[in-house]
PDB file of C-alpha atoms in Angstrom:
ATOM      1  CA  MET A 335     -22.497   1.210 -20.509  1.00 54.00           C
ATOM      2  CA  ARG A 336     -25.424   3.677 -21.564  1.00 55.00           C
ATOM      3  CA  CYS A 337     -22.690   6.317 -22.309  1.00 54.00           C
ATOM      4  CA  MET A 338     -20.736   3.599 -24.503  1.00 55.00           C
ATOM      5  CA  THR A 339     -23.742   2.928 -26.509  1.00 58.00           C
ATOM      6  CA  LEU A 340     -24.537   6.422 -27.203  1.00 54.00           C
ATOM      7  CA  PHE A 341     -20.989   7.089 -28.061  1.00 52.00           C
ATOM      8  CA  ILE A 342     -20.933   4.301 -30.779  1.00 52.00           C
ATOM      9  CA  ALA A 343     -24.447   5.345 -31.993  1.00 52.00           C
ATOM     10  CA  LEU A 344     -23.253   9.003 -32.436  1.00 55.00           C
ATOM     11  CA  LEU A 345     -20.004   7.669 -34.261  1.00 55.00           C
ATOM     12  CA  GLY A 346     -22.162   5.235 -36.560  1.00 53.00           C
ATOM     13  CA  ALA A 347     -24.286   8.404 -37.788  1.00 53.00           C
ATOM     14  CA  LEU A 348     -21.427  10.033 -39.387  1.00 55.00           C
ATOM     15  CA  PRO A 349     -21.318   9.600 -43.131  1.00 56.00           C
ATOM     16  CA  ALA A 350     -19.401   6.872 -44.722  1.00 55.00           C
ATOM     17  CA  LEU A 351     -16.095   7.253 -46.766  1.00 53.00           C
ATOM     18  CA  SER A 352     -14.926   5.534 -49.968  1.00 53.00           C
ATOM     19  CA  LEU A 353     -12.618   2.483 -49.381  1.00 46.00           C
ATOM     20  CA  ALA A 354      -9.517   4.565 -50.196  1.00 51.00           C
ATOM     21  CA  GLU A 355     -10.591   7.387 -48.066  1.00 58.00           C
ATOM     22  CA  GLU A 356     -11.311   5.125 -45.154  1.00 62.00           C
ATOM     23  CA  THR A 357      -7.752   3.357 -45.259  1.00 65.00           C
ATOM     24  CA  ASP A 358      -6.130   6.844 -45.425  1.00 77.00           C
ATOM     25  CA  ALA A 359      -8.184   8.327 -42.508  1.00 83.00           C
ATOM     26  CA  VAL A 360      -7.636   5.280 -40.242  1.00 88.00           C
ATOM     27  CA  GLU A 361      -4.052   5.208 -40.927  1.00 89.00           C
ATOM     28  CA  LYS A 362      -3.465   8.945 -40.149  1.00 89.00           C
ATOM     29  CA  ALA A 363      -5.899   8.630 -36.991  1.00 90.00           C
ATOM     30  CA  THR A 364      -4.036   5.586 -35.392  1.00 92.00           C
ATOM     31  CA  ASN A 365      -0.424   5.551 -36.743  1.00 93.00           C
ATOM     32  CA  PRO A 366       1.600   7.553 -34.150  1.00 93.00           C
ATOM     33  CA  LEU A 367       4.533   7.802 -36.989  1.00 93.00           C
ATOM     34  CA  HIS A 368       2.277   9.119 -39.636  1.00 91.00           C
ATOM     35  CA  LEU A 369       3.753  12.464 -40.926  1.00 93.00           C
ATOM     36  CA  SER A 370       0.752  14.586 -40.181  1.00 94.00           C
ATOM     37  CA  THR A 371       0.171  17.731 -38.012  1.00 96.00           C
ATOM     38  CA  SER A 372      -2.400  16.864 -35.315  1.00 96.00           C
ATOM     39  CA  ILE A 373      -4.264  18.058 -32.152  1.00 97.00           C
ATOM     40  CA  ALA A 374      -5.847  15.564 -29.925  1.00 98.00           C
ATOM     41  CA  LEU A 375      -7.568  15.745 -26.419  1.00 98.00           C
ATOM     42  CA  GLN A 376      -7.603  12.568 -24.422  1.00 98.00           C
ATOM     43  CA  ASP A 377      -8.652  11.731 -21.136  1.00 98.00           C
ATOM     44  CA  TYR A 378      -7.625   8.989 -18.560  1.00 98.00           C
ATOM     45  CA  TYR A 379     -10.350   8.406 -15.859  1.00 98.00           C
ATOM     46  CA  THR A 380      -9.305   6.021 -12.879  1.00 97.00           C
ATOM     47  CA  PRO A 381     -12.161   5.660 -10.592  1.00 96.00           C
ATOM     48  CA  GLU A 382     -10.526   3.589  -8.063  1.00 91.00           C
ATOM     49  CA  LEU A 383      -6.810   2.945  -6.982  1.00 94.00           C
ATOM     50  CA  TYR A 384      -5.157  -0.025  -5.315  1.00 94.00           C
ATOM     51  CA  GLY A 385      -5.011   0.534  -1.487  1.00 89.00           C
ATOM     52  CA  SER A 386      -7.591   3.490  -1.723  1.00 89.00           C
ATOM     53  CA  ASN A 387     -11.057   4.470  -2.953  1.00 88.00           C
ATOM     54  CA  GLN A 388     -10.081   7.730  -4.446  1.00 92.00           C
ATOM     55  CA  HIS A 389      -9.727   8.435  -8.153  1.00 95.00           C
ATOM     56  CA  THR A 390      -7.545  10.433 -10.407  1.00 97.00           C
ATOM     57  CA  ASN A 391      -8.122  12.042 -13.862  1.00 98.00           C
ATOM     58  CA  ASP A 392      -5.755  13.328 -16.535  1.00 98.00           C
ATOM     59  CA  THR A 393      -7.013  15.207 -19.263  1.00 98.00           C
ATOM     60  CA  LEU A 394      -4.282  15.644 -22.042  1.00 98.00           C
ATOM     61  CA  LEU A 395      -3.885  18.394 -24.787  1.00 98.00           C
ATOM     62  CA  ARG A 396      -1.518  16.880 -27.210  1.00 98.00           C
ATOM     63  CA  ALA A 397      -0.048  18.430 -30.185  1.00 98.00           C
ATOM     64  CA  THR A 398       1.936  16.594 -32.755  1.00 97.00           C
ATOM     65  CA  VAL A 399       4.063  18.452 -35.504  1.00 97.00           C
ATOM     66  CA  PRO A 400       6.088  16.762 -38.242  1.00 97.00           C
ATOM     67  CA  ILE A 401       9.291  18.292 -39.536  1.00 96.00           C
ATOM     68  CA  ALA A 402      10.620  17.405 -43.119  1.00 95.00           C
ATOM     69  CA  ALA A 403      14.170  16.337 -43.629  1.00 94.00           C
ATOM     70  CA  ASN A 404      16.562  19.207 -44.232  1.00 92.00           C
ATOM     71  CA  ASP A 405      20.124  19.896 -44.493  1.00 87.00           C
ATOM     72  CA  TRP A 406      20.791  19.740 -40.745  1.00 92.00           C
ATOM     73  CA  VAL A 407      18.802  16.684 -40.237  1.00 93.00           C
ATOM     74  CA  PRO A 408      18.753  14.311 -43.129  1.00 95.00           C
ATOM     75  CA  VAL A 409      15.533  12.421 -41.718  1.00 96.00           C
ATOM     76  CA  PRO A 410      11.966  13.586 -40.886  1.00 97.00           C
ATOM     77  CA  GLN A 411      11.170  14.437 -37.127  1.00 97.00           C
ATOM     78  CA  ILE A 412       8.052  14.324 -35.235  1.00 97.00           C
ATOM     79  CA  LEU A 413       7.617  16.507 -32.492  1.00 97.00           C
ATOM     80  CA  ARG A 414       4.878  15.846 -29.766  1.00 98.00           C
ATOM     81  CA  MET A 415       3.974  17.882 -26.763  1.00 98.00           C
ATOM     82  CA  THR A 416       1.491  16.772 -23.964  1.00 98.00           C
ATOM     83  CA  ALA A 417       0.116  19.371 -21.645  1.00 98.00           C
ATOM     84  CA  PRO A 418      -1.992  17.495 -18.611  1.00 98.00           C
ATOM     85  CA  LEU A 419      -4.701  18.896 -16.717  1.00 98.00           C
ATOM     86  CA  ALA A 420      -4.381  16.484 -13.582  1.00 98.00           C
ATOM     87  CA  THR A 421      -7.001  15.900 -10.822  1.00 97.00           C
ATOM     88  CA  ARG A 422      -5.296  14.136  -7.632  1.00 96.00           C
ATOM     89  CA  PRO A 423      -6.149  13.393  -4.089  1.00 93.00           C
ATOM     90  CA  GLN A 424      -4.711  16.054  -1.531  1.00 89.00           C
ATOM     91  CA  PRO A 425      -2.819  14.836   1.226  1.00 81.00           C
ATOM     92  CA  GLY A 426      -5.405  15.543   3.900  1.00 77.00           C
ATOM     93  CA  SER A 427      -8.818  15.344   1.903  1.00 83.00           C
ATOM     94  CA  GLY A 428     -10.526  16.315  -1.219  1.00 89.00           C
ATOM     95  CA  TYR A 429      -8.666  16.757  -4.577  1.00 94.00           C
ATOM     96  CA  SER A 430      -6.498  19.296  -6.426  1.00 95.00           C
ATOM     97  CA  THR A 431      -7.030  19.929 -10.260  1.00 97.00           C
ATOM     98  CA  GLY A 432      -4.527  22.143 -12.129  1.00 97.00           C
ATOM     99  CA  LEU A 433      -1.388  21.836 -14.851  1.00 98.00           C
ATOM    100  CA  GLY A 434       0.687  18.909 -14.533  1.00 97.00           C
ATOM    101  CA  ASP A 435       3.841  18.037 -15.737  1.00 98.00           C
ATOM    102  CA  ILE A 436       4.309  19.070 -19.433  1.00 98.00           C
ATOM    103  CA  ASN A 437       6.159  16.402 -21.683  1.00 98.00           C
ATOM    104  CA  LEU A 438       7.869  16.839 -24.874  1.00 97.00           C
ATOM    105  CA  PHE A 439       9.584  14.497 -27.260  1.00 95.00           C
ATOM    106  CA  ASP A 440      11.294  14.648 -30.601  1.00 97.00           C
ATOM    107  CA  ILE A 441      11.258  11.390 -32.656  1.00 97.00           C
ATOM    108  CA  PHE A 442      13.780  11.204 -35.542  1.00 98.00           C
ATOM    109  CA  LEU A 443      12.331   8.722 -38.048  1.00 96.00           C
ATOM    110  CA  LEU A 444      15.210   6.532 -38.893  1.00 95.00           C
ATOM    111  CA  LYS A 445      13.507   3.918 -41.050  1.00 93.00           C
ATOM    112  CA  GLN A 446      10.510   4.688 -43.220  1.00 90.00           C
ATOM    113  CA  ASP A 447       9.848   1.516 -45.276  1.00 89.00           C
ATOM    114  CA  GLY A 448       8.408  -1.796 -44.032  1.00 91.00           C
ATOM    115  CA  ILE A 449       8.775  -1.670 -40.058  1.00 95.00           C
ATOM    116  CA  LYS A 450       8.913   2.107 -39.491  1.00 96.00           C
ATOM    117  CA  ILE A 451      11.564   2.899 -36.594  1.00 97.00           C
ATOM    118  CA  GLY A 452      11.950   6.267 -34.792  1.00 97.00           C
ATOM    119  CA  VAL A 453      14.197   7.270 -31.750  1.00 98.00           C
ATOM    120  CA  GLY A 454      14.884  10.443 -30.001  1.00 98.00           C
ATOM    121  CA  PRO A 455      15.118  12.329 -26.580  1.00 98.00           C
ATOM    122  CA  LEU A 456      12.242  13.545 -24.216  1.00 98.00           C
ATOM    123  CA  ILE A 457      11.902  15.924 -21.520  1.00 98.00           C
ATOM    124  CA  THR A 458       9.243  16.409 -18.813  1.00 98.00           C
ATOM    125  CA  ALA A 459       9.065  19.997 -17.246  1.00 97.00           C
ATOM    126  CA  SER A 460       8.432  20.463 -13.642  1.00 97.00           C
ATOM    127  CA  SER A 461       5.369  22.556 -14.385  1.00 97.00           C
ATOM    128  CA  ALA A 462       2.779  21.129 -12.060  1.00 96.00           C
ATOM    129  CA  SER A 463       0.777  23.852 -10.440  1.00 95.00           C
ATOM    130  CA  GLU A 464       0.313  21.812  -6.929  1.00 93.00           C
ATOM    131  CA  ASP A 465       2.938  19.398  -5.559  1.00 93.00           C
ATOM    132  CA  GLU A 466       0.384  16.596  -5.633  1.00 93.00           C
ATOM    133  CA  LEU A 467      -0.038  17.011  -9.567  1.00 95.00           C
ATOM    134  CA  GLY A 468       3.612  16.278 -10.272  1.00 95.00           C
ATOM    135  CA  SER A 469       7.016  15.071  -9.387  1.00 96.00           C
ATOM    136  CA  GLY A 470       8.606  18.194  -8.599  1.00 96.00           C
ATOM    137  CA  LYS A 471      11.296  17.274 -10.798  1.00 97.00           C
ATOM    138  CA  TRP A 472      12.801  18.048 -14.203  1.00 98.00           C
ATOM    139  CA  GLN A 473      13.236  14.681 -16.202  1.00 98.00           C
ATOM    140  CA  ALA A 474      15.046  13.793 -19.382  1.00 98.00           C
ATOM    141  CA  GLY A 475      15.386  10.565 -21.138  1.00 98.00           C
ATOM    142  CA  LEU A 476      14.772   8.524 -24.582  1.00 98.00           C
ATOM    143  CA  SER A 477      12.057   7.232 -26.694  1.00 98.00           C
ATOM    144  CA  ALA A 478      11.998   4.412 -29.308  1.00 98.00           C
ATOM    145  CA  ILE A 479       9.256   3.521 -31.314  1.00 98.00           C
ATOM    146  CA  ALA A 480       8.532   0.681 -34.120  1.00 98.00           C
ATOM    147  CA  ILE A 481       5.363   0.518 -36.185  1.00 97.00           C
ATOM    148  CA  LYS A 482       4.311  -2.010 -38.940  1.00 96.00           C
ATOM    149  CA  SER A 483       1.050  -1.101 -40.942  1.00 94.00           C
ATOM    150  CA  SER A 484      -0.797  -3.083 -43.519  1.00 92.00           C
ATOM    151  CA  PRO A 485      -4.165  -2.197 -44.985  1.00 88.00           C
ATOM    152  CA  ARG A 486      -5.821  -4.303 -42.342  1.00 91.00           C
ATOM    153  CA  TRP A 487      -3.366  -4.105 -39.325  1.00 93.00           C
ATOM    154  CA  MET A 488      -1.191  -1.811 -37.393  1.00 96.00           C
ATOM    155  CA  ALA A 489       0.871  -2.982 -34.605  1.00 97.00           C
ATOM    156  CA  GLY A 490       4.028  -1.679 -32.857  1.00 97.00           C
ATOM    157  CA  THR A 491       5.376  -0.357 -29.550  1.00 97.00           C
ATOM    158  CA  LEU A 492       6.487   2.870 -27.866  1.00 98.00           C
ATOM    159  CA  VAL A 493       9.083   2.519 -25.247  1.00 98.00           C
ATOM    160  CA  GLN A 494      10.280   5.433 -23.039  1.00 98.00           C
ATOM    161  CA  TRP A 495      12.645   5.962 -20.158  1.00 98.00           C
ATOM    162  CA  GLN A 496      13.390   9.062 -18.218  1.00 98.00           C
ATOM    163  CA  LYS A 497      15.243  10.092 -15.044  1.00 98.00           C
ATOM    164  CA  SER A 498      15.345  13.214 -13.064  1.00 97.00           C
ATOM    165  CA  PHE A 499      18.116  15.665 -13.042  1.00 96.00           C
ATOM    166  CA  ALA A 500      16.829  18.837 -11.402  1.00 95.00           C
ATOM    167  CA  GLY A 501      13.966  20.277  -9.424  1.00 92.00           C
ATOM    168  CA  ASP A 502      12.738  20.339  -5.793  1.00 93.00           C
ATOM    169  CA  GLY A 503      15.516  18.859  -3.661  1.00 91.00           C
ATOM    170  CA  GLU A 504      13.034  17.897  -0.909  1.00 91.00           C
ATOM    171  CA  ARG A 505      11.066  15.663  -3.391  1.00 93.00           C
ATOM    172  CA  ASP A 506      12.152  12.118  -4.321  1.00 93.00           C
ATOM    173  CA  ASP A 507      14.265  11.537  -7.366  1.00 95.00           C
ATOM    174  CA  VAL A 508      12.467   9.849 -10.334  1.00 95.00           C
ATOM    175  CA  GLU A 509      13.325   7.154 -12.810  1.00 97.00           C
ATOM    176  CA  THR A 510      10.608   5.569 -14.851  1.00 98.00           C
ATOM    177  CA  GLY A 511      10.280   3.233 -17.882  1.00 98.00           C
ATOM    178  CA  THR A 512       7.143   2.691 -19.942  1.00 98.00           C
ATOM    179  CA  PHE A 513       6.360   0.019 -22.484  1.00 98.00           C
ATOM    180  CA  GLN A 514       3.266   0.714 -24.872  1.00 98.00           C
ATOM    181  CA  PRO A 515       2.047  -2.032 -27.141  1.00 98.00           C
ATOM    182  CA  ILE A 516      -0.211  -0.604 -29.753  1.00 98.00           C
ATOM    183  CA  VAL A 517      -2.379  -2.785 -31.953  1.00 98.00           C
ATOM    184  CA  VAL A 518      -4.919  -1.510 -34.393  1.00 97.00           C
ATOM    185  CA  TYR A 519      -7.524  -3.581 -36.329  1.00 96.00           C
ATOM    186  CA  LYS A 520      -9.083  -1.627 -39.102  1.00 93.00           C
ATOM    187  CA  LEU A 521     -12.654  -2.231 -40.027  1.00 92.00           C
ATOM    188  CA  PRO A 522     -14.862  -0.885 -42.999  1.00 89.00           C
ATOM    189  CA  LYS A 523     -16.465   2.463 -43.114  1.00 87.00           C
ATOM    190  CA  GLY A 524     -13.726   4.070 -40.677  1.00 91.00           C
ATOM    191  CA  TRP A 525     -14.059   1.921 -37.856  1.00 94.00           C
ATOM    192  CA  TYR A 526     -11.283   0.293 -36.026  1.00 96.00           C
ATOM    193  CA  LEU A 527     -10.553  -1.625 -32.878  1.00 97.00           C
ATOM    194  CA  ARG A 528      -7.637  -0.801 -30.597  1.00 98.00           C
ATOM    195  CA  THR A 529      -5.385  -1.661 -27.780  1.00 98.00           C
ATOM    196  CA  SER A 530      -2.912   0.898 -26.183  1.00 97.00           C
ATOM    197  CA  GLY A 531      -2.346   0.341 -22.553  1.00 97.00           C
ATOM    198  CA  ILE A 532       0.958   1.895 -21.009  1.00 98.00           C
ATOM    199  CA  TRP A 533       2.838  -0.427 -18.860  1.00 98.00           C
ATOM    200  CA  SER A 534       4.708   1.692 -16.398  1.00 98.00           C
ATOM    201  CA  TRP A 535       7.563   0.653 -13.869  1.00 97.00           C
ATOM    202  CA  ASN A 536       9.001   2.995 -11.142  1.00 97.00           C
ATOM    203  CA  MET A 537      12.616   2.128 -11.229  1.00 96.00           C
ATOM    204  CA  LYS A 538      13.275   3.597  -7.742  1.00 94.00           C
ATOM    205  CA  SER A 539      10.631   1.702  -5.810  1.00 94.00           C
ATOM    206  CA  ASP A 540      10.366  -1.281  -8.080  1.00 95.00           C
ATOM    207  CA  ASP A 541       6.516  -0.842  -8.350  1.00 97.00           C
ATOM    208  CA  TYR A 542       4.757  -1.370 -11.592  1.00 97.00           C
ATOM    209  CA  TYR A 543       1.358  -1.882 -13.265  1.00 97.00           C
ATOM    210  CA  ILE A 544       0.386  -3.672 -16.501  1.00 98.00           C
ATOM    211  CA  PRO A 545      -3.026  -2.442 -17.884  1.00 98.00           C
ATOM    212  CA  LEU A 546      -4.683  -4.250 -21.022  1.00 98.00           C
ATOM    213  CA  GLY A 547      -7.024  -2.165 -23.035  1.00 97.00           C
ATOM    214  CA  PHE A 548      -9.670  -3.272 -25.734  1.00 97.00           C
ATOM    215  CA  GLY A 549     -11.852  -0.517 -27.240  1.00 97.00           C
ATOM    216  CA  GLY A 550     -12.775   1.037 -30.488  1.00 97.00           C
ATOM    217  CA  GLY A 551     -13.340   4.366 -32.767  1.00 96.00           C
ATOM    218  CA  ARG A 552     -13.971   5.882 -35.976  1.00 95.00           C
ATOM    219  CA  ALA A 553     -12.165   8.139 -38.177  1.00 94.00           C
ATOM    220  CA  TRP A 554     -13.996  10.435 -40.765  1.00 90.00           C
ATOM    221  CA  ALA A 555     -13.402  13.104 -43.092  1.00 86.00           C
ATOM    222  CA  MET A 556     -14.248  16.560 -42.313  1.00 84.00           C
ATOM    223  CA  GLY A 557     -13.304  18.933 -45.389  1.00 83.00           C
ATOM    224  CA  ASP A 558      -9.668  18.403 -46.174  1.00 85.00           C
ATOM    225  CA  LYS A 559      -8.925  17.048 -42.623  1.00 90.00           C
ATOM    226  CA  VAL A 560      -9.463  13.871 -40.547  1.00 92.00           C
ATOM    227  CA  MET A 561     -11.259  13.537 -37.303  1.00 94.00           C
ATOM    228  CA  SER A 562     -11.258  10.648 -35.040  1.00 95.00           C
ATOM    229  CA  ALA A 563     -12.741   9.523 -31.848  1.00 97.00           C
ATOM    230  CA  PHE A 564     -12.065   6.492 -29.672  1.00 97.00           C
ATOM    231  CA  ILE A 565     -12.921   4.846 -26.291  1.00 97.00           C
ATOM    232  CA  GLU A 566     -10.660   2.118 -24.645  1.00 98.00           C
ATOM    233  CA  PRO A 567     -11.373   0.694 -21.306  1.00 98.00           C
ATOM    234  CA  GLN A 568      -8.277  -0.437 -19.799  1.00 98.00           C
ATOM    235  CA  TRP A 569      -7.858  -3.154 -16.873  1.00 98.00           C
ATOM    236  CA  THR A 570      -4.816  -3.717 -14.659  1.00 98.00           C
ATOM    237  CA  VAL A 571      -3.771  -7.336 -14.877  1.00 97.00           C
ATOM    238  CA  ALA A 572      -0.763  -7.246 -12.816  1.00 97.00           C
ATOM    239  CA  HIS A 573       0.802  -4.741 -10.457  1.00 97.00           C
ATOM    240  CA  LYS A 574       3.169  -4.233  -7.483  1.00 96.00           C
ATOM    241  CA  GLY A 575       2.436  -1.317  -5.066  1.00 94.00           C
ATOM    242  CA  ASP A 576      -0.503   0.705  -3.987  1.00 91.00           C
ATOM    243  CA  TYR A 577      -2.093   4.015  -5.338  1.00 92.00           C
ATOM    244  CA  LEU A 578      -1.947   2.370  -8.947  1.00 96.00           C
ATOM    245  CA  PRO A 579      -4.947   2.365 -11.256  1.00 97.00           C
ATOM    246  CA  GLU A 580      -7.411  -0.902 -10.834  1.00 96.00           C
ATOM    247  CA  PHE A 581      -9.259   0.384 -13.970  1.00 97.00           C
ATOM    248  CA  THR A 582      -9.141   3.151 -16.348  1.00 98.00           C
ATOM    249  CA  LEU A 583     -11.508   4.585 -18.950  1.00 98.00           C
ATOM    250  CA  PHE A 584      -9.347   6.091 -21.690  1.00 98.00           C
ATOM    251  CA  ALA A 585     -11.042   8.160 -24.488  1.00 98.00           C
ATOM    252  CA  GLY A 586      -9.986  10.916 -27.021  1.00 97.00           C
ATOM    253  CA  VAL A 587     -10.740  12.943 -30.034  1.00 97.00           C
ATOM    254  CA  SER A 588      -8.311  14.188 -32.512  1.00 97.00           C
ATOM    255  CA  ILE A 589      -8.212  16.370 -35.735  1.00 96.00           C
ATOM    256  CA  ILE A 590      -5.489  15.637 -38.274  1.00 95.00           C
ATOM    257  CA  MET A 591      -4.442  18.060 -40.893  1.00 89.00           C
TER     258      MET A 591
END
């Protein structure tokens, strides 16, 4: 609680923006279909898992690059790469920390007016530095996203499905689906409230967990760029299976060009 209070106090000390600057900054910082280049550092810390007193952590380095429509592809694209630094319990005792499985997806922005809609392929590389830090499998699948934004609200969802097609033959095959509701309420002075928990379903074991988050953040100008920082505690409200998060503290900072 003290860390959250300090976090809010630090954000509150930042200089205020004009109304037009506030609206533009929050839109750039929170809309995943905004055509801006960005670099983000995010962290998911889970202090305890169901069926275990062990913890996990994922620090994500995420880069997003838009590609303008051209003669080859007549609609804009949004490329997003995520490289995780993962911490997981070792099979015996202790923890391993290292590179996890890198994910890349390419969204084709098919509809840009009203409700924005994007669809595209995704691939997850078997890049983990230790067995417990990844699936041991190459995976491929599809992403679909729909976003509606207004001066006060932004709401939408990101749905992803992927299945293993290659990798370590001694590791279990993988097939997963995720559903991520995203809601942002835009407040004055660049502040915003947010929820973005990722509902996950293991289609092989039929395990699942549904987290609900509630947090907030602030966007502000830094020269000709926009910075944003947020914190969002997430509670699992339904689950099936063990070694799934009970509670996760999600936080991040990003710079948008």
